[in-house]
Short mmCIF file of C-alpha atoms in Angstrom, two decimals:
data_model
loop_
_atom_site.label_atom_id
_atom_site.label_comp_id
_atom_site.label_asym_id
_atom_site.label_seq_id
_atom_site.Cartn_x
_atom_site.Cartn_y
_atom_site.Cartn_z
CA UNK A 1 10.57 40.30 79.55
CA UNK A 2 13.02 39.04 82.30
CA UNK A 3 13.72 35.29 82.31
CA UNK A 4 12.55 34.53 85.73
CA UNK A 5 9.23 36.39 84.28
CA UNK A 6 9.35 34.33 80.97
CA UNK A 7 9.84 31.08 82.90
CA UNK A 8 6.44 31.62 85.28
CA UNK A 9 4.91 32.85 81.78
CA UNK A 10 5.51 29.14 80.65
CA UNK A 11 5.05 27.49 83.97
CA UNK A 12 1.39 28.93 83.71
CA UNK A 13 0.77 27.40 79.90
CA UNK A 14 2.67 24.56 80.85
CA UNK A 15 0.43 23.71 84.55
CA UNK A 16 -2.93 21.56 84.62
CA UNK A 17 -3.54 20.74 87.89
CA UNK A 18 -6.15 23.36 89.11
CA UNK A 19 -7.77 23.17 85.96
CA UNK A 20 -7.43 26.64 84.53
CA UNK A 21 -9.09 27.43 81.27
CA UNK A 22 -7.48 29.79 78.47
CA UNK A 23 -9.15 32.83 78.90
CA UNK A 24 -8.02 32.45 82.89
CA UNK A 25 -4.39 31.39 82.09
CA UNK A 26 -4.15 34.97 79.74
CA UNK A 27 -5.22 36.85 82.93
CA UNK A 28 -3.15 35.38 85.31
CA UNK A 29 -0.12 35.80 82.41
CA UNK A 30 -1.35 40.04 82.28
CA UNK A 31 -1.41 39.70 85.70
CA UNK A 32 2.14 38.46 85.82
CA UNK A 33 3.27 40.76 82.79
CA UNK A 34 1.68 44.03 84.56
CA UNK A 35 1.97 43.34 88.13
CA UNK A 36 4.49 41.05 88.68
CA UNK A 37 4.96 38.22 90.80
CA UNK A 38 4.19 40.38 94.78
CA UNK A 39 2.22 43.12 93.37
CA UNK A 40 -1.59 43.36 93.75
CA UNK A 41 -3.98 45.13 90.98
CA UNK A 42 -4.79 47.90 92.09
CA UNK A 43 -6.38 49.68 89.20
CA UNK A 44 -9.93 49.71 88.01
CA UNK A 45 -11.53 47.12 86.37
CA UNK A 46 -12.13 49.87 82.79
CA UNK A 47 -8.39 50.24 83.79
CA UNK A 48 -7.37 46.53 83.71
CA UNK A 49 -9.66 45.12 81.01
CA UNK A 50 -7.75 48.16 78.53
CA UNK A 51 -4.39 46.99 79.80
CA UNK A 52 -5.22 43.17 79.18
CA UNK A 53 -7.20 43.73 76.00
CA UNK A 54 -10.23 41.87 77.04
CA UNK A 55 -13.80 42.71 77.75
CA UNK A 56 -15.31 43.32 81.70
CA UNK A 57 -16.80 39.92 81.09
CA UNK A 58 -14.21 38.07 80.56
CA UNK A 59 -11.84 39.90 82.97
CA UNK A 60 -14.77 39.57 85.50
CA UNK A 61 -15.36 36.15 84.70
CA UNK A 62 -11.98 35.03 84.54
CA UNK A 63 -11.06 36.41 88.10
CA UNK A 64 -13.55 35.31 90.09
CA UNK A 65 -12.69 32.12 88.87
CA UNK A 66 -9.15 32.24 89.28
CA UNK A 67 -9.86 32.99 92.45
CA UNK A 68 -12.35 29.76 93.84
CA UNK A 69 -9.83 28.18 92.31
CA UNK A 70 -6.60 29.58 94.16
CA UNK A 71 -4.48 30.87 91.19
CA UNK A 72 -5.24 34.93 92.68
CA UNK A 73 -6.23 36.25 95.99
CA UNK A 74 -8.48 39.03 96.24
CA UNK A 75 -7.16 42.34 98.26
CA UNK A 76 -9.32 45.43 98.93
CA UNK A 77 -7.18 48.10 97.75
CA UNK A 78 -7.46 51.30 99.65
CA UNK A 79 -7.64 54.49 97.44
CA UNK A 80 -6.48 57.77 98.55
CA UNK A 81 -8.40 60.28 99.64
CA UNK A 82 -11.69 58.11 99.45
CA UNK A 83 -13.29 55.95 101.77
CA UNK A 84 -14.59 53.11 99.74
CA UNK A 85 -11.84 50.38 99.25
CA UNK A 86 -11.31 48.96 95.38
CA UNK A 87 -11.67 45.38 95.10
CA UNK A 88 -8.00 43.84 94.08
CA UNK A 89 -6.19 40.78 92.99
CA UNK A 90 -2.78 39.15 93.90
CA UNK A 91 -0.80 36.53 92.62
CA UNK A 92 -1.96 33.48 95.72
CA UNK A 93 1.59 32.58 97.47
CA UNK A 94 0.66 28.95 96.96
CA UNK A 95 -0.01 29.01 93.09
CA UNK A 96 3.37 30.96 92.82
CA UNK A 97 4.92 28.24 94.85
CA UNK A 98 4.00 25.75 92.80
CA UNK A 99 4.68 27.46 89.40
CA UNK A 100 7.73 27.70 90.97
CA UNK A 101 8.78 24.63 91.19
CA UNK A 102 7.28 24.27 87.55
CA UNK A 103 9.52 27.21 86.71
CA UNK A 104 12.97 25.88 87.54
CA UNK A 105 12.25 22.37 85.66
CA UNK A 106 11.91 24.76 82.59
CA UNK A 107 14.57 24.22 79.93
CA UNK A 108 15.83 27.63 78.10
CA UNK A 109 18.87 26.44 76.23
CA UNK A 110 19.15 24.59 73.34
CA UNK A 111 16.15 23.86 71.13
CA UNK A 112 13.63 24.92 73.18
CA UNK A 113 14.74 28.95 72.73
CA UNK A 114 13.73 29.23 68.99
CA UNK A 115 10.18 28.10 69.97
CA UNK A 116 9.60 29.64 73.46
CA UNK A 117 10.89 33.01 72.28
CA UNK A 118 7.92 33.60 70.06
CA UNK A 119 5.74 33.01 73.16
CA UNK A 120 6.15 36.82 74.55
CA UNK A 121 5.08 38.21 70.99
CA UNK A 122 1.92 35.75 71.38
CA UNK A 123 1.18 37.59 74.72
CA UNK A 124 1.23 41.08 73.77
CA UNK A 125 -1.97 42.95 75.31
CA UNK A 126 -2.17 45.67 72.65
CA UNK A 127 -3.73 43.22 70.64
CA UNK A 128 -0.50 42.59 67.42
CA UNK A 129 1.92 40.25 66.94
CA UNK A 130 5.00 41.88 66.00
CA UNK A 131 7.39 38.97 64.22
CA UNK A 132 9.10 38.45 61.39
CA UNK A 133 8.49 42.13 60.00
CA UNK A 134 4.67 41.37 60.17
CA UNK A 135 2.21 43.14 62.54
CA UNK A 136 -1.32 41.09 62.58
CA UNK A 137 -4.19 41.93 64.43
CA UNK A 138 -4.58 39.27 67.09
CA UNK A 139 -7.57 40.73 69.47
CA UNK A 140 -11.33 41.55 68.19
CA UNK A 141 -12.09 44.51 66.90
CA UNK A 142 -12.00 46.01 63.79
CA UNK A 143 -9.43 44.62 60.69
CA UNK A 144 -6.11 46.21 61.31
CA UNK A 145 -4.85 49.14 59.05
CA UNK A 146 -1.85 49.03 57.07
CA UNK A 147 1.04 50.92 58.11
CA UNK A 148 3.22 52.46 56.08
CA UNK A 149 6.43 50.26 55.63
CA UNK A 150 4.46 47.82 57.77
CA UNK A 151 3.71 43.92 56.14
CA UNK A 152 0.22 43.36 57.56
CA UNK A 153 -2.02 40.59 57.06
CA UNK A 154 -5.53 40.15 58.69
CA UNK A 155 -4.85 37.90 61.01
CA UNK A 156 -7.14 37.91 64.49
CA UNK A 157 -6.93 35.78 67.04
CA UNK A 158 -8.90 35.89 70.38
CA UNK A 159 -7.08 35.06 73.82
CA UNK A 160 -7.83 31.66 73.71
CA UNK A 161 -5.93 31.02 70.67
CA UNK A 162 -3.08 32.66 71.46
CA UNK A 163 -3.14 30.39 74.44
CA UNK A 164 -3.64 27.19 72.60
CA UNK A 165 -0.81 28.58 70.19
CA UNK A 166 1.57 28.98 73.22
CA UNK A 167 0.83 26.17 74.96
CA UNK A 168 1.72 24.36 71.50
CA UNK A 169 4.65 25.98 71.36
CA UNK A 170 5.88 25.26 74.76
CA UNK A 171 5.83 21.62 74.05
CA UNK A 172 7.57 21.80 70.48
CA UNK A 173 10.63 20.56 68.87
CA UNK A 174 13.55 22.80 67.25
CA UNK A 175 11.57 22.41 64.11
CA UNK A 176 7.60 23.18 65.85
CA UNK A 177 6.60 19.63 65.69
CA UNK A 178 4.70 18.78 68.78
CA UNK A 179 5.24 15.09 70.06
CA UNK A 180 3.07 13.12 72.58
CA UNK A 181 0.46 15.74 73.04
CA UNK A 182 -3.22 14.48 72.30
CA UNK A 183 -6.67 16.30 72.45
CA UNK A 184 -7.25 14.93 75.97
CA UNK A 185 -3.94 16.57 77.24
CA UNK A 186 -4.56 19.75 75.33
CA UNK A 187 -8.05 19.82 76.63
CA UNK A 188 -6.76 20.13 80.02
CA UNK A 189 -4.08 22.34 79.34
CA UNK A 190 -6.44 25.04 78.29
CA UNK A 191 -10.02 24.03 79.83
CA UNK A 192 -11.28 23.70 76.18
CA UNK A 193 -14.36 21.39 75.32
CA UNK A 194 -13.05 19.10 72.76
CA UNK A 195 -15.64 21.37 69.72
CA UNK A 196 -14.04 24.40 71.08
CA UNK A 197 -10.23 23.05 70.86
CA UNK A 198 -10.97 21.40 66.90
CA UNK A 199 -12.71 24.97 66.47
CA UNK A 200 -9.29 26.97 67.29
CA UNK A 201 -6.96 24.54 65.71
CA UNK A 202 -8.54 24.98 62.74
CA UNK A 203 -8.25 28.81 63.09
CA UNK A 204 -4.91 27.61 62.99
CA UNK A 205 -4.32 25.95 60.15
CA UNK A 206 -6.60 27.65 58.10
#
């Protein structure tokens, strides 16, 4: 992941003034991960949904919401050799704007490295978290297989609290502590109902 990439991944945990939930902040981060910042999806939504590792609801869900709320623009997508256009998304030129801005008041030196580093790892699609020689299952499914040579626990974590997990990261200390940070602000930093955000931290400590 390229810095400029890694800094709009951040900007996106990081912003709370359109009032994005979790499950639409991981979609607009796959978007950014698989597309890039100018480049619209153009592939089907079976297509998309097995790239992002999430279900057609949730994909569905997220981007019609994303875009009433101006984070992505839709595009119809003309297909080769057919007539029909495929419904698309892009990046909107004013959300990028303002992560922008959100982007170049990120710090990447110092402290903040060792925490925001682990935040790519979080983000992986295929569903693992590859760190520290472990591989855990982090999307639904089925328990994860060992590998051979491979320390595995069974660790599975939905979308949402791999958001909540980088958003807690983004605002950490050298040593993970996060200051200054209540329910209310993480509440609007992932669109969580305050029973949903106990539910996942607990997830996380358990």
């Amino acid at each position: 992941m390229s810095s400029t990439v890694s800094k709009y991944c951040i900007a996106i945990l990081m912003e709370d003034e359109i009032g994005l939930g979790s499950e639409e902040k991981y979609v607009l981060i796959q978007v950014l991960l698989n597309f890039g910042l100018a480049v619209p999806v153009d592939k089907t939504v079976k297509e998309v949904v097995r790239l992002f590792g999430i279900s057609e609801a949730v994909y569905k869900r997220s981007r019609d919401l994303l875009i009433s709320k101006g984070g992505l623009e839709g595009r119809q997508i003309s297909i080769k050799g057919k007539g029909r256009a495929r419904k698309g998304v892009i990046l909107s030129p004013v959300y990028l704007e303002k992560l922008g801005a959100l982007a170049s008041q990120t710090k990447c030196d110092g402290s903040e490295v060792t925490n925001k580093s682990l935040i790519p790892d979080l983000l992986q699609s295929d569903g693992y978290w590859r760190q520290s020689g472990f591989d855990s299952k982090l999307a639904s499914g089925t328990a994860h297989r060992n590998r051979p040579g491979v320390a595995s626990t069974e660790l599975k974590l939905r979308p949402p609290t791999r958001i909540l997990m980088c958003v807690l990261l983004a605002h950490s200390d050298l040593t993970g502590v996060v200051c200054g940070l209540g329910y209310a602000d993480l509440r609007k930093l992932t669109g969580m109902k305050r029973d949903r955000l106990v539910s996942h931290l607990t997830k996380l400590t358990e």
